Amino acid sequence: MVADAQNPLRGILFKVISVVIFVAMQVCIKSAGAGIPAGQITFYRSAFGIVPIVLYLSVLGQLWPAFHTSSIFGHFKRGVLGIMSMAFGFYGLIHLPLPEAIAIGYAGPLMAVVFAALILKETVRVYRWTAVLIGIVGVLVVSWPKLTLLRDGGFASEQALGAIAVLCAAVLAGLAMVQVRQLVQTEKTATIVLYFSLTGALLSLASLPFGWVSLPWSSFLLLIAAGLCGGVAQIFLTESYRFADVSTVAPFDYTSIILGIAVSYLLFADVPTATTLIGTAITVSAGIFIIYREHRLGLERKAARRASSTAN
């Protein structure tokens, strides 16, 4: 996509809008009912998410160019990781209070730092390693009360399984982020978004033989709405990075927990526990520090490049 002039306020606005719509997507999924298989939910999210994305790319005149790729296997890997993460996340979302599902999901960016060091051999210094460890402690503070239910109820505890599912989703999301970092070296943003939506719809459709359920009209419409919300939110997220640096808009991801707590209380009468609030505060603080550290390193690299070009 053609880069636009920097407009940080517009970038932040689009980022916050994307967060609000993503939370609306989660509310639709949670309201659809607890008996719907994760694969079926994932299909509706992916298939109907394609609709606004195709319209968006058509308006920009980038739909057909977006199909051109030099890394179809890379898109497939990103799709597999992303769709598995989505399925685990949706399972956890159904069985956990919304704020806890959001907070545990914040482990995803932390895992991306770990996998970037292990797979991409990126240099991660002690500051970021420390922040990652602190963030993981925060995630454990949130999830531990649910995980201890395994001791009492075994694998019959849906909340414990929900917490494990969101943790698995976060690990897979971290791997997916690393795959996206590899794809952006050769692929356009529109191509990555389009192929992920298509791959997600096809892969999740493969779960049909494993027991989809008949949906009442209310659940059917809610899942369609969830898919449309997911696609629209993805557009606003993409647009936010056209107007501002990643380090500028990324911290606003964490507004989702504030919105999630408010919506969960109003719609589902869920009151966040003290451990959820404490663990979330720890994780968010660690995440913001990592973003700040990335921003500072980016400024240092730019300064070094300018100095090198001047010297030459």
PDB file of C-alpha atoms in Angstrom:
ATOM      1  CA  MET A   1       0.000   0.000   0.000  1.00  0.00           C
ATOM      2  CA  VAL A   2       1.132   3.509  -0.735  1.00  0.00           C
ATOM      3  CA  ALA A   3       2.454   5.208   2.357  1.00  0.00           C
ATOM      4  CA  ASP A   4       0.511   8.257   3.559  1.00  0.00           C
ATOM      5  CA  ALA A   5       1.870  11.330   5.291  1.00  0.00           C
ATOM      6  CA  GLN A   6       2.399  10.789   8.986  1.00  0.00           C
ATOM      7  CA  ASN A   7      -0.673  11.700  11.000  1.00  0.00           C
ATOM      8  CA  PRO A   8      -0.243  10.143  14.463  1.00  0.00           C
ATOM      9  CA  LEU A   9      -3.640  11.291  15.780  1.00  0.00           C
ATOM     10  CA  ARG A  10      -5.432   9.648  12.860  1.00  0.00           C
ATOM     11  CA  GLY A  11      -3.327   6.506  13.327  1.00  0.00           C
ATOM     12  CA  ILE A  12      -4.208   6.353  17.014  1.00  0.00           C
ATOM     13  CA  LEU A  13      -7.896   6.969  16.242  1.00  0.00           C
ATOM     14  CA  PHE A  14      -7.976   4.114  13.724  1.00  0.00           C
ATOM     15  CA  LYS A  15      -6.162   1.832  16.176  1.00  0.00           C
ATOM     16  CA  VAL A  16      -8.669   2.543  18.949  1.00  0.00           C
ATOM     17  CA  ILE A  17     -11.567   2.004  16.525  1.00  0.00           C
ATOM     18  CA  SER A  18     -10.062  -1.373  15.576  1.00  0.00           C
ATOM     19  CA  VAL A  19      -9.794  -2.326  19.255  1.00  0.00           C
ATOM     20  CA  VAL A  20     -13.440  -1.361  19.880  1.00  0.00           C
ATOM     21  CA  ILE A  21     -14.628  -3.419  16.900  1.00  0.00           C
ATOM     22  CA  PHE A  22     -12.473  -6.415  17.867  1.00  0.00           C
ATOM     23  CA  VAL A  23     -14.050  -6.342  21.343  1.00  0.00           C
ATOM     24  CA  ALA A  24     -17.481  -6.154  19.675  1.00  0.00           C
ATOM     25  CA  MET A  25     -16.482  -9.257  17.696  1.00  0.00           C
ATOM     26  CA  GLN A  26     -15.586 -11.052  20.923  1.00  0.00           C
ATOM     27  CA  VAL A  27     -18.900 -10.031  22.504  1.00  0.00           C
ATOM     28  CA  CYS A  28     -20.805 -11.417  19.508  1.00  0.00           C
ATOM     29  CA  ILE A  29     -18.961 -14.736  19.775  1.00  0.00           C
ATOM     30  CA  LYS A  30     -19.477 -14.978  23.521  1.00  0.00           C
ATOM     31  CA  SER A  31     -23.174 -14.108  23.148  1.00  0.00           C
ATOM     32  CA  ALA A  32     -23.705 -16.741  20.430  1.00  0.00           C
ATOM     33  CA  GLY A  33     -23.635 -19.524  23.012  1.00  0.00           C
ATOM     34  CA  ALA A  34     -21.294 -21.992  24.706  1.00  0.00           C
ATOM     35  CA  GLY A  35     -22.166 -25.113  22.725  1.00  0.00           C
ATOM     36  CA  ILE A  36     -20.755 -24.039  19.361  1.00  0.00           C
ATOM     37  CA  PRO A  37     -17.519 -25.800  18.292  1.00  0.00           C
ATOM     38  CA  ALA A  38     -14.468 -23.543  17.981  1.00  0.00           C
ATOM     39  CA  GLY A  39     -13.900 -24.670  14.383  1.00  0.00           C
ATOM     40  CA  GLN A  40     -17.396 -23.592  13.407  1.00  0.00           C
ATOM     41  CA  ILE A  41     -16.935 -20.187  15.059  1.00  0.00           C
ATOM     42  CA  THR A  42     -13.604 -19.795  13.297  1.00  0.00           C
ATOM     43  CA  PHE A  43     -15.214 -20.492   9.931  1.00  0.00           C
ATOM     44  CA  TYR A  44     -17.820 -17.762  10.372  1.00  0.00           C
ATOM     45  CA  ARG A  45     -15.153 -15.336  11.611  1.00  0.00           C
ATOM     46  CA  SER A  46     -12.904 -16.043   8.620  1.00  0.00           C
ATOM     47  CA  ALA A  47     -15.482 -16.459   5.846  1.00  0.00           C
ATOM     48  CA  PHE A  48     -17.543 -13.377   6.619  1.00  0.00           C
ATOM     49  CA  GLY A  49     -14.411 -11.430   7.525  1.00  0.00           C
ATOM     50  CA  ILE A  50     -13.408 -11.712   3.865  1.00  0.00           C
ATOM     51  CA  VAL A  51     -16.402  -9.603   2.745  1.00  0.00           C
ATOM     52  CA  PRO A  52     -15.309  -6.171   4.066  1.00  0.00           C
ATOM     53  CA  ILE A  53     -11.677  -6.904   3.181  1.00  0.00           C
ATOM     54  CA  VAL A  54     -12.564  -7.655  -0.465  1.00  0.00           C
ATOM     55  CA  LEU A  55     -14.718  -4.514  -0.645  1.00  0.00           C
ATOM     56  CA  TYR A  56     -11.925  -2.445   0.903  1.00  0.00           C
ATOM     57  CA  LEU A  57      -9.295  -3.713  -1.524  1.00  0.00           C
ATOM     58  CA  SER A  58     -11.691  -3.240  -4.449  1.00  0.00           C
ATOM     59  CA  VAL A  59     -12.258   0.405  -3.534  1.00  0.00           C
ATOM     60  CA  LEU A  60      -8.480   0.912  -3.372  1.00  0.00           C
ATOM     61  CA  GLY A  61      -8.066  -0.858  -6.697  1.00  0.00           C
ATOM     62  CA  GLN A  62      -5.781  -3.424  -5.063  1.00  0.00           C
ATOM     63  CA  LEU A  63      -7.896  -6.578  -5.070  1.00  0.00           C
ATOM     64  CA  TRP A  64      -6.392  -8.389  -8.077  1.00  0.00           C
ATOM     65  CA  PRO A  65      -2.793  -7.243  -7.381  1.00  0.00           C
ATOM     66  CA  ALA A  66      -3.235  -8.580  -3.839  1.00  0.00           C
ATOM     67  CA  PHE A  67      -3.530 -12.123  -5.187  1.00  0.00           C
ATOM     68  CA  HIS A  68       0.002 -11.963  -6.582  1.00  0.00           C
ATOM     69  CA  THR A  69       2.438 -13.676  -4.228  1.00  0.00           C
ATOM     70  CA  SER A  70       5.900 -15.168  -4.333  1.00  0.00           C
ATOM     71  CA  SER A  71       5.453 -17.094  -1.075  1.00  0.00           C
ATOM     72  CA  ILE A  72       2.296 -19.189  -1.193  1.00  0.00           C
ATOM     73  CA  PHE A  73       3.755 -21.708   1.295  1.00  0.00           C
ATOM     74  CA  GLY A  74       4.617 -18.857   3.679  1.00  0.00           C
ATOM     75  CA  HIS A  75       0.990 -17.701   3.565  1.00  0.00           C
ATOM     76  CA  PHE A  76      -0.157 -21.255   4.203  1.00  0.00           C
ATOM     77  CA  LYS A  77       2.066 -21.523   7.307  1.00  0.00           C
ATOM     78  CA  ARG A  78       0.831 -18.168   8.561  1.00  0.00           C
ATOM     79  CA  GLY A  79      -2.752 -19.330   7.922  1.00  0.00           C
ATOM     80  CA  VAL A  80      -2.331 -22.608   9.816  1.00  0.00           C
ATOM     81  CA  LEU A  81      -0.751 -20.883  12.821  1.00  0.00           C
ATOM     82  CA  GLY A  82      -3.279 -18.056  12.786  1.00  0.00           C
ATOM     83  CA  ILE A  83      -6.353 -20.234  12.432  1.00  0.00           C
ATOM     84  CA  MET A  84      -5.221 -22.619  15.188  1.00  0.00           C
ATOM     85  CA  SER A  85      -4.571 -19.623  17.442  1.00  0.00           C
ATOM     86  CA  MET A  86      -8.004 -18.248  16.614  1.00  0.00           C
ATOM     87  CA  ALA A  87      -9.737 -21.569  17.354  1.00  0.00           C
ATOM     88  CA  PHE A  88      -7.999 -21.972  20.727  1.00  0.00           C
ATOM     89  CA  GLY A  89      -8.724 -18.339  21.550  1.00  0.00           C
ATOM     90  CA  PHE A  90     -12.420 -18.662  20.719  1.00  0.00           C
ATOM     91  CA  TYR A  91     -12.713 -21.781  22.871  1.00  0.00           C
ATOM     92  CA  GLY A  92     -11.184 -19.885  25.770  1.00  0.00           C
ATOM     93  CA  LEU A  93     -13.351 -16.843  25.102  1.00  0.00           C
ATOM     94  CA  ILE A  94     -16.511 -18.935  25.417  1.00  0.00           C
ATOM     95  CA  HIS A  95     -15.466 -20.485  28.732  1.00  0.00           C
ATOM     96  CA  LEU A  96     -13.770 -17.553  30.457  1.00  0.00           C
ATOM     97  CA  PRO A  97     -14.918 -14.098  31.536  1.00  0.00           C
ATOM     98  CA  LEU A  98     -14.069 -11.639  28.755  1.00  0.00           C
ATOM     99  CA  PRO A  99     -11.462  -9.604  30.723  1.00  0.00           C
ATOM    100  CA  GLU A 100      -9.542 -12.759  31.665  1.00  0.00           C
ATOM    101  CA  ALA A 101      -9.538 -14.056  28.085  1.00  0.00           C
ATOM    102  CA  ILE A 102      -8.212 -10.688  26.885  1.00  0.00           C
ATOM    103  CA  ALA A 103      -5.576 -10.453  29.626  1.00  0.00           C
ATOM    104  CA  ILE A 104      -4.193 -13.967  29.084  1.00  0.00           C
ATOM    105  CA  GLY A 105      -4.153 -13.280  25.343  1.00  0.00           C
ATOM    106  CA  TYR A 106      -1.660 -10.479  25.978  1.00  0.00           C
ATOM    107  CA  ALA A 107       0.957 -13.227  26.247  1.00  0.00           C
ATOM    108  CA  GLY A 108       0.984 -13.346  22.422  1.00  0.00           C
ATOM    109  CA  PRO A 109       3.272 -10.332  21.848  1.00  0.00           C
ATOM    110  CA  LEU A 110       5.539 -11.545  24.647  1.00  0.00           C
ATOM    111  CA  MET A 111       5.909 -14.925  22.957  1.00  0.00           C
ATOM    112  CA  ALA A 112       6.642 -13.138  19.670  1.00  0.00           C
ATOM    113  CA  VAL A 113       9.763 -11.642  21.267  1.00  0.00           C
ATOM    114  CA  VAL A 114      10.881 -15.110  22.397  1.00  0.00           C
ATOM    115  CA  PHE A 115      10.287 -16.714  19.001  1.00  0.00           C
ATOM    116  CA  ALA A 116      11.917 -13.805  17.163  1.00  0.00           C
ATOM    117  CA  ALA A 117      15.082 -14.491  19.155  1.00  0.00           C
ATOM    118  CA  LEU A 118      14.920 -18.272  18.684  1.00  0.00           C
ATOM    119  CA  ILE A 119      13.748 -18.477  15.060  1.00  0.00           C
ATOM    120  CA  LEU A 120      14.767 -15.193  13.421  1.00  0.00           C
ATOM    121  CA  LYS A 121      17.928 -14.864  15.530  1.00  0.00           C
ATOM    122  CA  GLU A 122      16.995 -11.297  16.418  1.00  0.00           C
ATOM    123  CA  THR A 123      19.114  -9.704  19.122  1.00  0.00           C
ATOM    124  CA  VAL A 124      17.101  -9.476  22.338  1.00  0.00           C
ATOM    125  CA  ARG A 125      18.965  -7.800  25.141  1.00  0.00           C
ATOM    126  CA  VAL A 126      18.504  -8.127  28.876  1.00  0.00           C
ATOM    127  CA  TYR A 127      15.955  -5.284  29.098  1.00  0.00           C
ATOM    128  CA  ARG A 128      13.458  -7.007  26.815  1.00  0.00           C
ATOM    129  CA  TRP A 129      14.117 -10.478  28.272  1.00  0.00           C
ATOM    130  CA  THR A 130      13.369  -9.039  31.716  1.00  0.00           C
ATOM    131  CA  ALA A 131      10.175  -7.407  30.444  1.00  0.00           C
ATOM    132  CA  VAL A 132       9.080 -10.681  28.816  1.00  0.00           C
ATOM    133  CA  LEU A 133       9.625 -12.626  32.047  1.00  0.00           C
ATOM    134  CA  ILE A 134       7.722 -10.015  34.063  1.00  0.00           C
ATOM    135  CA  GLY A 135       4.894 -10.097  31.513  1.00  0.00           C
ATOM    136  CA  ILE A 136       4.685 -13.875  31.704  1.00  0.00           C
ATOM    137  CA  VAL A 137       4.451 -13.593  35.499  1.00  0.00           C
ATOM    138  CA  GLY A 138       1.490 -11.256  34.996  1.00  0.00           C
ATOM    139  CA  VAL A 139      -0.199 -13.750  32.676  1.00  0.00           C
ATOM    140  CA  LEU A 140       0.342 -16.522  35.228  1.00  0.00           C
ATOM    141  CA  VAL A 141      -1.179 -14.339  37.967  1.00  0.00           C
ATOM    142  CA  VAL A 142      -4.336 -14.034  35.848  1.00  0.00           C
ATOM    143  CA  SER A 143      -4.503 -17.657  34.733  1.00  0.00           C
ATOM    144  CA  TRP A 144      -3.302 -19.487  37.858  1.00  0.00           C
ATOM    145  CA  PRO A 145      -6.652 -19.424  39.747  1.00  0.00           C
ATOM    146  CA  LYS A 146      -8.244 -21.106  36.707  1.00  0.00           C
ATOM    147  CA  LEU A 147      -5.419 -23.612  36.245  1.00  0.00           C
ATOM    148  CA  THR A 148      -5.690 -24.721  39.863  1.00  0.00           C
ATOM    149  CA  LEU A 149      -9.236 -25.871  39.065  1.00  0.00           C
ATOM    150  CA  LEU A 150      -7.598 -28.821  37.298  1.00  0.00           C
ATOM    151  CA  ARG A 151      -6.557 -30.073  40.714  1.00  0.00           C
ATOM    152  CA  ASP A 152     -10.173 -30.118  41.919  1.00  0.00           C
ATOM    153  CA  GLY A 153     -12.222 -30.849  38.825  1.00  0.00           C
ATOM    154  CA  GLY A 154      -9.636 -32.348  36.504  1.00  0.00           C
ATOM    155  CA  PHE A 155     -10.176 -31.806  32.809  1.00  0.00           C
ATOM    156  CA  ALA A 156     -13.898 -31.449  33.484  1.00  0.00           C
ATOM    157  CA  SER A 157     -13.252 -27.851  34.523  1.00  0.00           C
ATOM    158  CA  GLU A 158     -14.231 -25.748  31.513  1.00  0.00           C
ATOM    159  CA  GLN A 159     -12.634 -22.584  32.911  1.00  0.00           C
ATOM    160  CA  ALA A 160      -9.319 -24.371  33.433  1.00  0.00           C
ATOM    161  CA  LEU A 161      -9.444 -25.723  29.890  1.00  0.00           C
ATOM    162  CA  GLY A 162     -10.408 -22.245  28.699  1.00  0.00           C
ATOM    163  CA  ALA A 163      -7.324 -20.732  30.342  1.00  0.00           C
ATOM    164  CA  ILE A 164      -5.086 -23.429  28.813  1.00  0.00           C
ATOM    165  CA  ALA A 165      -6.690 -22.813  25.406  1.00  0.00           C
ATOM    166  CA  VAL A 166      -5.989 -19.063  25.538  1.00  0.00           C
ATOM    167  CA  LEU A 167      -2.389 -19.751  26.589  1.00  0.00           C
ATOM    168  CA  CYS A 168      -2.031 -22.091  23.582  1.00  0.00           C
ATOM    169  CA  ALA A 169      -3.593 -19.395  21.408  1.00  0.00           C
ATOM    170  CA  ALA A 170      -1.021 -16.880  22.661  1.00  0.00           C
ATOM    171  CA  VAL A 171       1.889 -19.197  21.841  1.00  0.00           C
ATOM    172  CA  LEU A 172       0.532 -19.824  18.339  1.00  0.00           C
ATOM    173  CA  ALA A 173      -0.126 -16.106  17.879  1.00  0.00           C
ATOM    174  CA  GLY A 174       3.510 -15.417  18.754  1.00  0.00           C
ATOM    175  CA  LEU A 175       4.620 -17.899  16.081  1.00  0.00           C
ATOM    176  CA  ALA A 176       2.189 -16.329  13.598  1.00  0.00           C
ATOM    177  CA  MET A 177       3.659 -12.874  14.282  1.00  0.00           C
ATOM    178  CA  VAL A 178       7.125 -14.203  13.503  1.00  0.00           C
ATOM    179  CA  GLN A 179       5.811 -15.694  10.250  1.00  0.00           C
ATOM    180  CA  VAL A 180       4.276 -12.319   9.339  1.00  0.00           C
ATOM    181  CA  ARG A 181       7.642 -10.647   9.974  1.00  0.00           C
ATOM    182  CA  GLN A 182       9.149 -13.001   7.430  1.00  0.00           C
ATOM    183  CA  LEU A 183       6.347 -12.405   4.920  1.00  0.00           C
ATOM    184  CA  VAL A 184       6.536  -8.607   5.025  1.00  0.00           C
ATOM    185  CA  GLN A 185      10.051  -8.825   3.584  1.00  0.00           C
ATOM    186  CA  THR A 186       8.557  -9.741   0.179  1.00  0.00           C
ATOM    187  CA  GLU A 187       4.758  -9.473   0.440  1.00  0.00           C
ATOM    188  CA  LYS A 188       2.372  -6.506   0.481  1.00  0.00           C
ATOM    189  CA  THR A 189       0.124  -5.974   3.512  1.00  0.00           C
ATOM    190  CA  ALA A 190      -2.994  -6.440   1.350  1.00  0.00           C
ATOM    191  CA  THR A 191      -1.683  -9.801   0.143  1.00  0.00           C
ATOM    192  CA  ILE A 192      -0.980 -11.027   3.677  1.00  0.00           C
ATOM    193  CA  VAL A 193      -4.431  -9.983   4.928  1.00  0.00           C
ATOM    194  CA  LEU A 194      -6.270 -11.478   1.938  1.00  0.00           C
ATOM    195  CA  TYR A 195      -4.484 -14.829   1.957  1.00  0.00           C
ATOM    196  CA  PHE A 196      -4.916 -15.197   5.710  1.00  0.00           C
ATOM    197  CA  SER A 197      -8.664 -14.662   5.399  1.00  0.00           C
ATOM    198  CA  LEU A 198      -8.947 -17.155   2.531  1.00  0.00           C
ATOM    199  CA  THR A 199      -6.725 -19.756   4.199  1.00  0.00           C
ATOM    200  CA  GLY A 200      -8.586 -19.350   7.477  1.00  0.00           C
ATOM    201  CA  ALA A 201     -11.973 -19.935   5.861  1.00  0.00           C
ATOM    202  CA  LEU A 202     -10.799 -23.054   4.015  1.00  0.00           C
ATOM    203  CA  LEU A 203      -8.935 -24.595   6.958  1.00  0.00           C
ATOM    204  CA  SER A 204     -11.754 -23.988   9.426  1.00  0.00           C
ATOM    205  CA  LEU A 205     -14.247 -25.471   6.947  1.00  0.00           C
ATOM    206  CA  ALA A 206     -12.252 -28.711   7.251  1.00  0.00           C
ATOM    207  CA  SER A 207     -13.559 -29.010  10.828  1.00  0.00           C
ATOM    208  CA  LEU A 208     -17.117 -29.586   9.511  1.00  0.00           C
ATOM    209  CA  PRO A 209     -16.913 -33.426   9.757  1.00  0.00           C
ATOM    210  CA  PHE A 210     -15.897 -33.149  13.423  1.00  0.00           C
ATOM    211  CA  GLY A 211     -19.300 -32.056  14.639  1.00  0.00           C
ATOM    212  CA  TRP A 212     -20.710 -28.677  13.740  1.00  0.00           C
ATOM    213  CA  VAL A 213     -24.045 -27.926  15.389  1.00  0.00           C
ATOM    214  CA  SER A 214     -27.306 -26.555  14.067  1.00  0.00           C
ATOM    215  CA  LEU A 215     -27.536 -22.883  14.976  1.00  0.00           C
ATOM    216  CA  PRO A 216     -30.591 -20.924  16.068  1.00  0.00           C
ATOM    217  CA  TRP A 217     -31.112 -17.738  14.075  1.00  0.00           C
ATOM    218  CA  SER A 218     -29.804 -15.561  16.911  1.00  0.00           C
ATOM    219  CA  SER A 219     -26.478 -17.422  17.072  1.00  0.00           C
ATOM    220  CA  PHE A 220     -26.245 -17.552  13.270  1.00  0.00           C
ATOM    221  CA  LEU A 221     -26.638 -13.782  12.981  1.00  0.00           C
ATOM    222  CA  LEU A 222     -24.244 -13.132  15.868  1.00  0.00           C
ATOM    223  CA  LEU A 223     -21.514 -15.225  14.222  1.00  0.00           C
ATOM    224  CA  ILE A 224     -22.023 -13.445  10.903  1.00  0.00           C
ATOM    225  CA  ALA A 225     -21.739 -10.136  12.769  1.00  0.00           C
ATOM    226  CA  ALA A 226     -18.567 -11.398  14.445  1.00  0.00           C
ATOM    227  CA  GLY A 227     -17.031 -12.185  11.058  1.00  0.00           C
ATOM    228  CA  LEU A 228     -17.953  -8.799   9.603  1.00  0.00           C
ATOM    229  CA  CYS A 229     -16.599  -7.063  12.719  1.00  0.00           C
ATOM    230  CA  GLY A 230     -13.342  -8.994  12.427  1.00  0.00           C
ATOM    231  CA  GLY A 231     -12.888  -7.940   8.798  1.00  0.00           C
ATOM    232  CA  VAL A 232     -13.706  -4.273   9.453  1.00  0.00           C
ATOM    233  CA  ALA A 233     -11.437  -4.204  12.511  1.00  0.00           C
ATOM    234  CA  GLN A 234      -8.596  -5.653  10.424  1.00  0.00           C
ATOM    235  CA  ILE A 235      -9.050  -2.819   7.907  1.00  0.00           C
ATOM    236  CA  PHE A 236      -8.863  -0.128  10.587  1.00  0.00           C
ATOM    237  CA  LEU A 237      -5.846  -1.863  12.133  1.00  0.00           C
ATOM    238  CA  THR A 238      -4.083  -1.880   8.760  1.00  0.00           C
ATOM    239  CA  GLU A 239      -4.993   1.756   8.142  1.00  0.00           C
ATOM    240  CA  SER A 240      -3.634   2.803  11.542  1.00  0.00           C
ATOM    241  CA  TYR A 241      -0.140   1.693  10.502  1.00  0.00           C
ATOM    242  CA  ARG A 242      -0.334   3.836   7.362  1.00  0.00           C
ATOM    243  CA  PHE A 243      -0.561   7.034   9.415  1.00  0.00           C
ATOM    244  CA  ALA A 244       1.663   6.341  12.439  1.00  0.00           C
ATOM    245  CA  ASP A 245       4.615   4.205  13.542  1.00  0.00           C
ATOM    246  CA  VAL A 246       3.913   0.843  15.133  1.00  0.00           C
ATOM    247  CA  SER A 247       5.476   2.047  18.398  1.00  0.00           C
ATOM    248  CA  THR A 248       3.026   4.965  18.453  1.00  0.00           C
ATOM    249  CA  VAL A 249      -0.189   2.984  18.055  1.00  0.00           C
ATOM    250  CA  ALA A 250       0.740  -0.385  19.613  1.00  0.00           C
ATOM    251  CA  PRO A 251       0.207   0.685  23.261  1.00  0.00           C
ATOM    252  CA  PHE A 252      -3.445   1.385  22.461  1.00  0.00           C
ATOM    253  CA  ASP A 253      -3.957  -2.368  22.088  1.00  0.00           C
ATOM    254  CA  TYR A 254      -4.189  -2.380  25.845  1.00  0.00           C
ATOM    255  CA  THR A 255      -7.334  -0.229  25.841  1.00  0.00           C
ATOM    256  CA  SER A 256      -9.115  -3.501  25.044  1.00  0.00           C
ATOM    257  CA  ILE A 257      -8.862  -4.607  28.672  1.00  0.00           C
ATOM    258  CA  ILE A 258     -10.598  -1.436  29.905  1.00  0.00           C
ATOM    259  CA  LEU A 259     -13.350  -1.834  27.347  1.00  0.00           C
ATOM    260  CA  GLY A 260     -13.529  -5.576  28.006  1.00  0.00           C
ATOM    261  CA  ILE A 261     -14.036  -5.061  31.747  1.00  0.00           C
ATOM    262  CA  ALA A 262     -16.783  -2.481  31.166  1.00  0.00           C
ATOM    263  CA  VAL A 263     -18.631  -4.530  28.541  1.00  0.00           C
ATOM    264  CA  SER A 264     -18.275  -7.764  30.493  1.00  0.00           C
ATOM    265  CA  TYR A 265     -19.764  -6.141  33.594  1.00  0.00           C
ATOM    266  CA  LEU A 266     -22.664  -4.526  31.722  1.00  0.00           C
ATOM    267  CA  LEU A 267     -23.585  -7.464  29.481  1.00  0.00           C
ATOM    268  CA  PHE A 268     -22.488 -10.574  31.388  1.00  0.00           C
ATOM    269  CA  ALA A 269     -22.381  -9.302  35.004  1.00  0.00           C
ATOM    270  CA  ASP A 270     -18.727 -10.406  35.277  1.00  0.00           C
ATOM    271  CA  VAL A 271     -16.731  -8.595  37.949  1.00  0.00           C
ATOM    272  CA  PRO A 272     -12.941  -8.866  37.503  1.00  0.00           C
ATOM    273  CA  THR A 273     -11.102 -10.410  40.432  1.00  0.00           C
ATOM    274  CA  ALA A 274      -8.189  -8.761  42.205  1.00  0.00           C
ATOM    275  CA  THR A 275      -5.765 -11.283  40.670  1.00  0.00           C
ATOM    276  CA  THR A 276      -7.072 -10.446  37.186  1.00  0.00           C
ATOM    277  CA  LEU A 277      -6.509  -6.725  37.744  1.00  0.00           C
ATOM    278  CA  ILE A 278      -3.053  -7.192  39.291  1.00  0.00           C
ATOM    279  CA  GLY A 279      -1.889  -9.662  36.654  1.00  0.00           C
ATOM    280  CA  THR A 280      -3.217  -7.477  33.852  1.00  0.00           C
ATOM    281  CA  ALA A 281      -1.406  -4.427  35.222  1.00  0.00           C
ATOM    282  CA  ILE A 282       1.871  -6.399  35.338  1.00  0.00           C
ATOM    283  CA  THR A 283       1.462  -7.747  31.799  1.00  0.00           C
ATOM    284  CA  VAL A 284       0.429  -4.406  30.299  1.00  0.00           C
ATOM    285  CA  SER A 285       3.366  -2.644  31.970  1.00  0.00           C
ATOM    286  CA  ALA A 286       5.788  -5.203  30.552  1.00  0.00           C
ATOM    287  CA  GLY A 287       4.234  -4.935  27.098  1.00  0.00           C
ATOM    288  CA  ILE A 288       4.429  -1.143  27.045  1.00  0.00           C
ATOM    289  CA  PHE A 289       8.073  -1.298  28.162  1.00  0.00           C
ATOM    290  CA  ILE A 290       8.893  -3.649  25.263  1.00  0.00           C
ATOM    291  CA  ILE A 291       7.173  -1.265  22.825  1.00  0.00           C
ATOM    292  CA  TYR A 292       9.092   1.687  24.300  1.00  0.00           C
ATOM    293  CA  ARG A 293      12.356  -0.235  24.079  1.00  0.00           C
ATOM    294  CA  GLU A 294      11.668  -1.133  20.423  1.00  0.00           C
ATOM    295  CA  HIS A 295      10.958   2.537  19.714  1.00  0.00           C
ATOM    296  CA  ARG A 296      14.232   3.663  21.298  1.00  0.00           C
ATOM    297  CA  LEU A 297      16.217   1.028  19.403  1.00  0.00           C
ATOM    298  CA  GLY A 298      14.531   2.103  16.183  1.00  0.00           C
ATOM    299  CA  LEU A 299      15.583   5.712  16.768  1.00  0.00           C
ATOM    300  CA  GLU A 300      19.139   4.597  17.485  1.00  0.00           C
ATOM    301  CA  ARG A 301      19.274   2.558  14.264  1.00  0.00           C
ATOM    302  CA  LYS A 302      17.977   5.515  12.229  1.00  0.00           C
ATOM    303  CA  ALA A 303      20.556   7.810  13.796  1.00  0.00           C
ATOM    304  CA  ALA A 304      23.313   5.301  13.033  1.00  0.00           C
ATOM    305  CA  ARG A 305      22.200   5.041   9.390  1.00  0.00           C
ATOM    306  CA  ARG A 306      22.118   8.816   9.024  1.00  0.00           C
ATOM    307  CA  ALA A 307      25.584   9.111  10.530  1.00  0.00           C
ATOM    308  CA  SER A 308      26.879   6.394   8.199  1.00  0.00           C
ATOM    309  CA  SER A 309      25.386   8.051   5.106  1.00  0.00           C
ATOM    310  CA  THR A 310      26.809  11.419   6.130  1.00  0.00           C
ATOM    311  CA  ALA A 311      30.248   9.925   6.628  1.00  0.00           C
ATOM    312  CA  ASN A 312      30.114   8.397   3.168  1.00  0.00           C
TER     313      ASN A 312
END
